[in-house]
CSV table of C-alpha atoms and ligand atoms in Angstrom, one decimal:
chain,number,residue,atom,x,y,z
A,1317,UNK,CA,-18.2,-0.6,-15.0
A,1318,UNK,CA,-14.8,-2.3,-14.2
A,1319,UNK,CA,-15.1,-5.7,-12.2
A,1320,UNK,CA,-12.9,-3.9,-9.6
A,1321,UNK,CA,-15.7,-0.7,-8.6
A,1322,UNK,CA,-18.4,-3.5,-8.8
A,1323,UNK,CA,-16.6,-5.5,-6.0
A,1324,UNK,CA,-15.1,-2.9,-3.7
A,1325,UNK,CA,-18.4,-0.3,-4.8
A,1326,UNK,CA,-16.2,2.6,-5.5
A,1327,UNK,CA,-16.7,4.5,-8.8
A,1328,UNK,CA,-12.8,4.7,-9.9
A,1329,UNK,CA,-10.9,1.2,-10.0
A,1330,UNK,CA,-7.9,3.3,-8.0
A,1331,UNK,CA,-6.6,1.7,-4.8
A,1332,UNK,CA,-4.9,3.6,-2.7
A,1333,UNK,CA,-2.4,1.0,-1.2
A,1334,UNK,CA,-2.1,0.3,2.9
A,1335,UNK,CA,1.1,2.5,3.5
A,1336,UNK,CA,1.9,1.5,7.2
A,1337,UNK,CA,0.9,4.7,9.7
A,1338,UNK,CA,0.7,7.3,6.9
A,1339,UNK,CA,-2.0,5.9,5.5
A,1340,UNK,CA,-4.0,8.0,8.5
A,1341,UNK,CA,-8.1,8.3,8.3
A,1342,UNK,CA,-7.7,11.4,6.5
A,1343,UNK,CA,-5.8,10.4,3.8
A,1344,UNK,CA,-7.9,6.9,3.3
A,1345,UNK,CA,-11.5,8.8,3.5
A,1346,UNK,CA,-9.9,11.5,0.7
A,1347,UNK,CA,-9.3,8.6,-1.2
A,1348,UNK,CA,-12.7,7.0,-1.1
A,1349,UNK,CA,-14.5,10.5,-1.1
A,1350,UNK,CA,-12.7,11.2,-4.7
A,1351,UNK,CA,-14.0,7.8,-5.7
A,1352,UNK,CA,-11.3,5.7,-5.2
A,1353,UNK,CA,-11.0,3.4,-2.8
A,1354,UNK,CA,-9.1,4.1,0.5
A,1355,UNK,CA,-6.9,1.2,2.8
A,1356,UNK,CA,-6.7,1.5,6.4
A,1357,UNK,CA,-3.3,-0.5,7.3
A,1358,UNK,CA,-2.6,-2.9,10.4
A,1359,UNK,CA,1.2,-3.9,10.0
A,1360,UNK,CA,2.0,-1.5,13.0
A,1361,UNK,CA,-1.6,-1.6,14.9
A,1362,UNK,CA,-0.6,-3.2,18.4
A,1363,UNK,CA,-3.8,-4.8,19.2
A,1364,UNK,CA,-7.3,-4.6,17.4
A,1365,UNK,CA,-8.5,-2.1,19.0
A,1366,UNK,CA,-6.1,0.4,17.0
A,1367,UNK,CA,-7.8,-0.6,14.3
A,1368,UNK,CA,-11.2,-0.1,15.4
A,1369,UNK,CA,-10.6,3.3,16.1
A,1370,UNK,CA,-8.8,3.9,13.2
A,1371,UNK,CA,-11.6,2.3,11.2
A,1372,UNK,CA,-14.5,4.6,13.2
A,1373,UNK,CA,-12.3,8.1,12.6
A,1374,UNK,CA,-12.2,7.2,8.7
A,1375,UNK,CA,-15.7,6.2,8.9
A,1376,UNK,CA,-16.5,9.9,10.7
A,1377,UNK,CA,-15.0,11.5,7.3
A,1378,UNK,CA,-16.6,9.1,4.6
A,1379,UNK,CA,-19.6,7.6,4.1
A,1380,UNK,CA,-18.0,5.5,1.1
A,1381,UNK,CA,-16.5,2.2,0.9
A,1382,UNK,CA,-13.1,1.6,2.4
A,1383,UNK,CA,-11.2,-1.2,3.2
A,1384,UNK,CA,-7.8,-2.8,4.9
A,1385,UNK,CA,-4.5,-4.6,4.7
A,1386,UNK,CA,-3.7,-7.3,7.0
A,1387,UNK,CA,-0.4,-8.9,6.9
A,1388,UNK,CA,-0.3,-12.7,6.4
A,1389,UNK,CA,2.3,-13.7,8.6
A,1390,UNK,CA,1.0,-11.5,11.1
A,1391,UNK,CA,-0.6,-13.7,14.3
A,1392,UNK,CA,-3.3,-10.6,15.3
A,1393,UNK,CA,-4.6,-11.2,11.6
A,1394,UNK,CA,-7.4,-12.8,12.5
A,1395,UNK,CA,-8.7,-10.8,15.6
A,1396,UNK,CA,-8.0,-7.9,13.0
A,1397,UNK,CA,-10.3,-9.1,10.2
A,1398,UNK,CA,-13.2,-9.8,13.5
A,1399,UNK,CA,-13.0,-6.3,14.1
A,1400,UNK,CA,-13.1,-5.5,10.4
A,1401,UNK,CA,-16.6,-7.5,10.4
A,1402,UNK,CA,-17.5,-5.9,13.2
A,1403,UNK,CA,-17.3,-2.0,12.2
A,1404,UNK,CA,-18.2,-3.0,8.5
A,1405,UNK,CA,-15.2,-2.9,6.7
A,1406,UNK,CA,-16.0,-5.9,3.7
A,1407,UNK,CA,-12.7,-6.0,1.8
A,1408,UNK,CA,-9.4,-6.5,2.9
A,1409,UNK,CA,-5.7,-6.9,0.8
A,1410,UNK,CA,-3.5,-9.5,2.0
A,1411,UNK,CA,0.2,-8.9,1.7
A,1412,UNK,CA,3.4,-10.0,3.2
A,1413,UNK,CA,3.1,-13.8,2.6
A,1414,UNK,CA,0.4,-16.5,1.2
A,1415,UNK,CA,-2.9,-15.5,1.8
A,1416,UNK,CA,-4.5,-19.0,1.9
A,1417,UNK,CA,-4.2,-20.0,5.8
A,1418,UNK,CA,-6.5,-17.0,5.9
A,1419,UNK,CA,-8.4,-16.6,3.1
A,1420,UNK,CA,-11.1,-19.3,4.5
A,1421,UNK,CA,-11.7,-17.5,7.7
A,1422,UNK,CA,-12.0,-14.6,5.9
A,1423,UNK,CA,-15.0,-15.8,3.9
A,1424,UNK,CA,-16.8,-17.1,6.3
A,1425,UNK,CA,-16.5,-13.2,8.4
A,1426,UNK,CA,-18.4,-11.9,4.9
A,1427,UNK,CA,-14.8,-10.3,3.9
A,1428,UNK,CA,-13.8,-10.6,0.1
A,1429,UNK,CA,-9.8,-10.7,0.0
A,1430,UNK,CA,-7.7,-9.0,-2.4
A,1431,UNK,CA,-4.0,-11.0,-2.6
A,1432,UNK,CA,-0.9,-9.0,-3.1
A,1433,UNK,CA,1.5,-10.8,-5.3
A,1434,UNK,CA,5.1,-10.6,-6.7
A,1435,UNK,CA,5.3,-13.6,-8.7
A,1436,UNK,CA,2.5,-15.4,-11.6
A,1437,UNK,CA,3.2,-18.6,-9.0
A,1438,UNK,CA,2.0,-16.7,-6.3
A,1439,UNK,CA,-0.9,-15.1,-8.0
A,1440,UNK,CA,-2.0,-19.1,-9.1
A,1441,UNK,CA,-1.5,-19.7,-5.8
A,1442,UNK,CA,-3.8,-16.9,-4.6
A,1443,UNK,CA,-6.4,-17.7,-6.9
A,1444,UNK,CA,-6.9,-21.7,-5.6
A,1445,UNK,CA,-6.9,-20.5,-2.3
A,1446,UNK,CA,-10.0,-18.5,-3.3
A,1447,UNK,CA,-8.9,-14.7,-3.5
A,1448,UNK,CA,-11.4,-12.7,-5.4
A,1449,UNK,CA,-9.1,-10.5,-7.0
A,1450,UNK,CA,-5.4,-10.1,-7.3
A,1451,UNK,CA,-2.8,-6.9,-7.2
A,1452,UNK,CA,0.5,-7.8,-9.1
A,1453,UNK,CA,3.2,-5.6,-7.2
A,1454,UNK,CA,6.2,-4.9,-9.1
A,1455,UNK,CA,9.5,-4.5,-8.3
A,1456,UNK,CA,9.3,-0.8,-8.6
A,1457,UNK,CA,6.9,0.0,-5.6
A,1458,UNK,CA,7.9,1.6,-2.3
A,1459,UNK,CA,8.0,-0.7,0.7
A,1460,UNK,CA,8.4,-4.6,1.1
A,1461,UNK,CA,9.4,-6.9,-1.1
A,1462,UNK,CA,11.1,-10.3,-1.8
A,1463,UNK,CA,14.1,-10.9,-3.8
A,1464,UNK,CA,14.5,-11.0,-7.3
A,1465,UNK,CA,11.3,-8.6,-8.0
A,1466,UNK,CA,9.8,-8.5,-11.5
A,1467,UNK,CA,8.5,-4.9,-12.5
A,1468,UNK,CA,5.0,-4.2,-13.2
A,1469,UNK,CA,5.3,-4.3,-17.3
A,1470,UNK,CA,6.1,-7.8,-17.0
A,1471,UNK,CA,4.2,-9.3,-14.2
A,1472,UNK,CA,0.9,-7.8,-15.0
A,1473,UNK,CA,0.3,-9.2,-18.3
A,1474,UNK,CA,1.9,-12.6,-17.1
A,1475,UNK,CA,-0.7,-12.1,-14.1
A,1476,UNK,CA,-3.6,-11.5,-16.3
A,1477,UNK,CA,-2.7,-14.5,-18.6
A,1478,UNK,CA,-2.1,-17.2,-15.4
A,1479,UNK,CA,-5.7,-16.1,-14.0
A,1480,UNK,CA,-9.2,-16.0,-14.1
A,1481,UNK,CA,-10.0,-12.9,-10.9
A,1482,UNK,CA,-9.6,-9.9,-12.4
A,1483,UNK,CA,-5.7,-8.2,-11.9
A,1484,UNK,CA,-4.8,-5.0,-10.4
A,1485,UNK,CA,-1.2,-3.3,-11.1
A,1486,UNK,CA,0.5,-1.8,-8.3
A,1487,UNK,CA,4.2,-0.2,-8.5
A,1488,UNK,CA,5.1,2.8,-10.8
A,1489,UNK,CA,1.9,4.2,-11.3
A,1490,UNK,CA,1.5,7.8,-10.8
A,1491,UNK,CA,-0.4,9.7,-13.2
A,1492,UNK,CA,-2.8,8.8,-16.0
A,1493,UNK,CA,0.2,7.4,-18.4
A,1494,UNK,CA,0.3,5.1,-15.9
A,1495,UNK,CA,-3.0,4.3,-15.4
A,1496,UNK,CA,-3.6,3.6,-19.1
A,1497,UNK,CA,-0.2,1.6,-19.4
A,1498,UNK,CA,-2.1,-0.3,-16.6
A,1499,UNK,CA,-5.0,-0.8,-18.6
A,1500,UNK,CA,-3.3,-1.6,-21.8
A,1501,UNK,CA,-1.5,-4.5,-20.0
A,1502,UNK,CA,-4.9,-5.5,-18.7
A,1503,UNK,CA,-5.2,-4.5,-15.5
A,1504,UNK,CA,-9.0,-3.7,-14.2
A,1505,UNK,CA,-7.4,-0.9,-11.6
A,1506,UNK,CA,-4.4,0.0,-10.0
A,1507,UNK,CA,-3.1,0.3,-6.8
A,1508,UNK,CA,-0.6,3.6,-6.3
A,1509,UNK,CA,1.0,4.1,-3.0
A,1510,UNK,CA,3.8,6.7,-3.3
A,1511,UNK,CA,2.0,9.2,-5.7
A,1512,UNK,CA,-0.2,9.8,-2.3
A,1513,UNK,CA,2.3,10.3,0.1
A,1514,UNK,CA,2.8,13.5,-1.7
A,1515,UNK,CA,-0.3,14.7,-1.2
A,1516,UNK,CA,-2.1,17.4,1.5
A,1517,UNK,CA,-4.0,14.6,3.3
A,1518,UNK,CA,-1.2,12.3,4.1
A,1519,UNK,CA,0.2,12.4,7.8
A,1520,UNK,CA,3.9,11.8,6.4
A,1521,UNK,CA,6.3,14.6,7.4
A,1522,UNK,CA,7.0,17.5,5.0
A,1523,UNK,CA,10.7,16.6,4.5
A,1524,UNK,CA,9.8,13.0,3.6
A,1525,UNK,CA,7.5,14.4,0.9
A,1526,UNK,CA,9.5,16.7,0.1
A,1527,UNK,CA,12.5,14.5,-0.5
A,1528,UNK,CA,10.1,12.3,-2.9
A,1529,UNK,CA,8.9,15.6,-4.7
A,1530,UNK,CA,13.1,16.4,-5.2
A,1531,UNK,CA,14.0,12.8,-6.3
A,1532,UNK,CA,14.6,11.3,-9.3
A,1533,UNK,CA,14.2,8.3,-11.0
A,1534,UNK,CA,17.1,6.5,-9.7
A,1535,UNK,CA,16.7,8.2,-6.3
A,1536,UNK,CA,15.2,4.8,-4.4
A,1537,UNK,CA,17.1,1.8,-3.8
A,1538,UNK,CA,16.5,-1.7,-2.2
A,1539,UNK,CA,17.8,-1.8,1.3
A,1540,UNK,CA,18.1,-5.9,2.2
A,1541,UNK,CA,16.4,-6.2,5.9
A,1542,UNK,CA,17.2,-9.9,6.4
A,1543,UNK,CA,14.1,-12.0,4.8
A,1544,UNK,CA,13.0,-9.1,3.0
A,1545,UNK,CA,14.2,-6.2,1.0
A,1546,UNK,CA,12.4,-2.5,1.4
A,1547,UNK,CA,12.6,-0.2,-1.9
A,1548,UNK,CA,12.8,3.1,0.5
A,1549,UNK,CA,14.5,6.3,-0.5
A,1550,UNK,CA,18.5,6.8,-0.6
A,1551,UNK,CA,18.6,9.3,2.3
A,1552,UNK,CA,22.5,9.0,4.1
A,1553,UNK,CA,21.0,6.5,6.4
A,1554,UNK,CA,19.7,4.0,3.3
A,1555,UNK,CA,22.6,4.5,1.6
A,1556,UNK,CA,24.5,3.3,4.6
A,1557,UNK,CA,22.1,0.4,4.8
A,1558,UNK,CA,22.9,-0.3,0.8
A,1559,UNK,CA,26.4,-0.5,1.5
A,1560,UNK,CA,26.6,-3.2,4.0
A,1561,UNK,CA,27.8,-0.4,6.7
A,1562,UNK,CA,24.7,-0.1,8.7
A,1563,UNK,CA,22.6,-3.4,9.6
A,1564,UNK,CA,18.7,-3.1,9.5
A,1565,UNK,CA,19.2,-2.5,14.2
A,1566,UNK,CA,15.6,-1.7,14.9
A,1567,UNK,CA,14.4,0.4,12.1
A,1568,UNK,CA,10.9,-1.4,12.0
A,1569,UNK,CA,10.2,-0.9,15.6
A,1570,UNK,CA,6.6,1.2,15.8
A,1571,UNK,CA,9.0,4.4,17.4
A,1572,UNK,CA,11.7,4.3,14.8
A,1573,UNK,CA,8.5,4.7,12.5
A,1574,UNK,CA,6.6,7.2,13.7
A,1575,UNK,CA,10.0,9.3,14.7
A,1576,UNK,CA,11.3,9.0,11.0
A,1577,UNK,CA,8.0,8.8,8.9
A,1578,UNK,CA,5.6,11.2,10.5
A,1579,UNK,CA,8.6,13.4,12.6
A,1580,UNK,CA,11.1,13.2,9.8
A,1581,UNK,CA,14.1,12.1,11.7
A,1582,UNK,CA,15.7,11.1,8.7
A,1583,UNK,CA,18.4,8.9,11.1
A,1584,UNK,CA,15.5,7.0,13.2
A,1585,UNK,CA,15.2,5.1,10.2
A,1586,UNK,CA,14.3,4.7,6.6
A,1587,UNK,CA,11.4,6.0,4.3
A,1588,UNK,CA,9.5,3.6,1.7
A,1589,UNK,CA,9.0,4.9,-1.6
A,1590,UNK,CA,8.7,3.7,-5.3
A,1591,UNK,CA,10.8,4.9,-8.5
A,1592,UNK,CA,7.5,6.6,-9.2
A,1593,UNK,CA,9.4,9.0,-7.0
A,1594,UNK,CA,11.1,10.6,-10.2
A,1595,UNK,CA,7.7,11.6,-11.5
A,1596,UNK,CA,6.4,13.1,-8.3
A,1597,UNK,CA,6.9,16.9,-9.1
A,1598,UNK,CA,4.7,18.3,-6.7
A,1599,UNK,CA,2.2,18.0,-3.9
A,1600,UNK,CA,-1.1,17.8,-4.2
A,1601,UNK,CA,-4.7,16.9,-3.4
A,1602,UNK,CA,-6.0,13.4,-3.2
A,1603,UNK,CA,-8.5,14.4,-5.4
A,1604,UNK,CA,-6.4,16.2,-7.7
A,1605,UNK,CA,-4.6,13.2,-8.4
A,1606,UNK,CA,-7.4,10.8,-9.0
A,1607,UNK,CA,-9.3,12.6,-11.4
A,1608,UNK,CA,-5.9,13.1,-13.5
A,1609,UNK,CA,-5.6,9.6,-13.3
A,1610,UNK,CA,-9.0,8.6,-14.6
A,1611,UNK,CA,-9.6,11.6,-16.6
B,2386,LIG,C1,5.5,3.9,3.0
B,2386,LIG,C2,4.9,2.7,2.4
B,2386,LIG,C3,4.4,1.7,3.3
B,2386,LIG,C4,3.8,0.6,2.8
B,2386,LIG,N1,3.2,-0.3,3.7
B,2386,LIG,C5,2.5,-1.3,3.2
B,2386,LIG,C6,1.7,-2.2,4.0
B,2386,LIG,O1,1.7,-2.0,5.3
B,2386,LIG,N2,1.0,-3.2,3.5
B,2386,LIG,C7,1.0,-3.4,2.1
B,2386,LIG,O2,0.4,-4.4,1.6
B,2386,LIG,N3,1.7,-2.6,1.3
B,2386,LIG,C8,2.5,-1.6,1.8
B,2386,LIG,N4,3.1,-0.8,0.9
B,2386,LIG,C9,3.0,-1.0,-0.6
B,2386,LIG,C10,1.8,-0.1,-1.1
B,2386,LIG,O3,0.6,-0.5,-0.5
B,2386,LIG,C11,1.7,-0.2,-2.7
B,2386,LIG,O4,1.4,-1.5,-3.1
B,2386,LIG,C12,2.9,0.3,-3.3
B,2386,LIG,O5,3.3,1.5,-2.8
B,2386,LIG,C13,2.6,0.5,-4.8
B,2386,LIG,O6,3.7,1.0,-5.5
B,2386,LIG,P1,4.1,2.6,-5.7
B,2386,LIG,O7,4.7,3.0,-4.4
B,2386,LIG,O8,5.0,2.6,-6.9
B,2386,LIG,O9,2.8,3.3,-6.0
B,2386,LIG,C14,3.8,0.4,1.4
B,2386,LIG,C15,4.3,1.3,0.5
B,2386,LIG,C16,4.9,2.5,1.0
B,2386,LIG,C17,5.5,3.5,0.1
């Protein structure tokens, strides 16, 4: 059995990666009902209660293991992961930022922490602090990222080398070539976001799945949003955004995202994706997906 199902309890080492509000209950309990393992996310969640209900719906539609991301940076963090222990929720991913002013507190609430990491410094980093397992994120995922991104064939196998948790890849994977490419880099799972917002289960709006489903490989770019960059799709508003002609205004605000992610008002702001994009032919089930992956 991989290292990854024995800590998280799932029978498939496939993470389905926190994806902001479209990672709904419904999507996250398909995941972990198809034996993956399904993230709740918190970046958006306005107080901890959000999260409680959002961790009791998935819990309605799943009796498996499921977990959460918490952003680092973020100062609800804390009162998040209490409401985590509270409901029962025993592994978190921790992105957006060092994980080690948390990763104590963490512990002591019972949680085992999962570190999301662009760099081999980071991942070091991660590991002293006391994470029990890594992602490596490469350059090629959809969403967040810092500058000067290394892609996934590089950084896992430099992550696997620096450290002694086991590694999961995240960023590019979307079928079972990618799965075994994964593996053969040595990776003990993988973490896939994009591949499942194309799916039946996910609460993202038709046109932004359908806009994945149409691109190609060189359909996403990296819009620069100040401290961070976002790989998101090159709809007319991103391209704007790549050209220096629009600046990032107030596209993160919680409205912008639910109008443009769940509404598909492709002007009320942009829509995170990965180049995995180009291989994403088709919408499907969650389940579909994972037992291609694994199969
Ligand atoms: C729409 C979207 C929103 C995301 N939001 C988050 C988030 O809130 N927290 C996080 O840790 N990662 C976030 N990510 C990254 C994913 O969890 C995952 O690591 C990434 O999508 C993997 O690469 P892939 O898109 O190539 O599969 C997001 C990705 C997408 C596409």
């Amino acid at each position: 059995m991989s290292k990854i199902c024995e800590l998280l309890g799932c029978q498939y080492p496939v993470i389905q990666g926190a994806m902001g509000v479209i990672c709904n209950p419904g999507l996250v309990a398909a995941v972990s009902e198809a034996g993956g393992f399904g993230l709740l996310a918190t970046a958006f969640a306005k107080d901890p209660e959000v999260v409680r209900d959002q961790v009791r719906e998935t819990k309605k539609l799943t009796d498996n293991p499921f977990g959460a991301n918490l952003i680092a940076k973020s100062a609800l963090a804390e009162k998040f992961a209490e409401v985590l222990t509270e409901e029962g929720v025993g592994t978190v991913t921790v992105s957006g930022g060092s994980p080690k002013e948390l990763i104590p507190f963490l512990h002591e609430q019972g949680i085992k922490v999962i570190a999301v990491v662009p760099t081999v410094g980071a991942a070091r980093g991660a590991e002293s602090a006391g994470a029990d397992a890594i992602v490596a994120e490469g350059t090629e995922s959809g969403g967040t990222q810092g500058f000067g991104g290394v892609s996934t064939i590089v950084l896992v196998p430099a992550v696997v080398d620096a450290v002694n948790v086991p590694v999961i890849a995240a960023g590019g994977i979307g079928d079972s070539r990618g799965y075994g490419a994964a593996m053969a880099l040595g990776a003990q799972g993988v973490q896939v976001g994009t591949r499942f917002i194309a799916t039946n289960e996910c609460i993202a709006s038709e046109i932004y799945k359908k806009i994945i489903v149409d691109s190609g490989e060189t359909d996403t770019g990296l819009v620069n949003l100040g401290r961070f960059q976002m790989r998101a799709l090159r709809t007319p508003l991103a391209e704007r955004m790549i050209r220096g002609e629009r600046g990032p205004d107030n596209f993160f605000a919680p409205a912008a995202i639910n109008e443009s992610w769940i509404r598909g008002n492709l002007e009320a702001g942009i829509l995170p994706a990965g180049q995995i994009s180009g291989m994403v032919h088709e919408i499907l089930s969650v389940r579909e997906i994972i037992e291609e992956m694994v199969g």
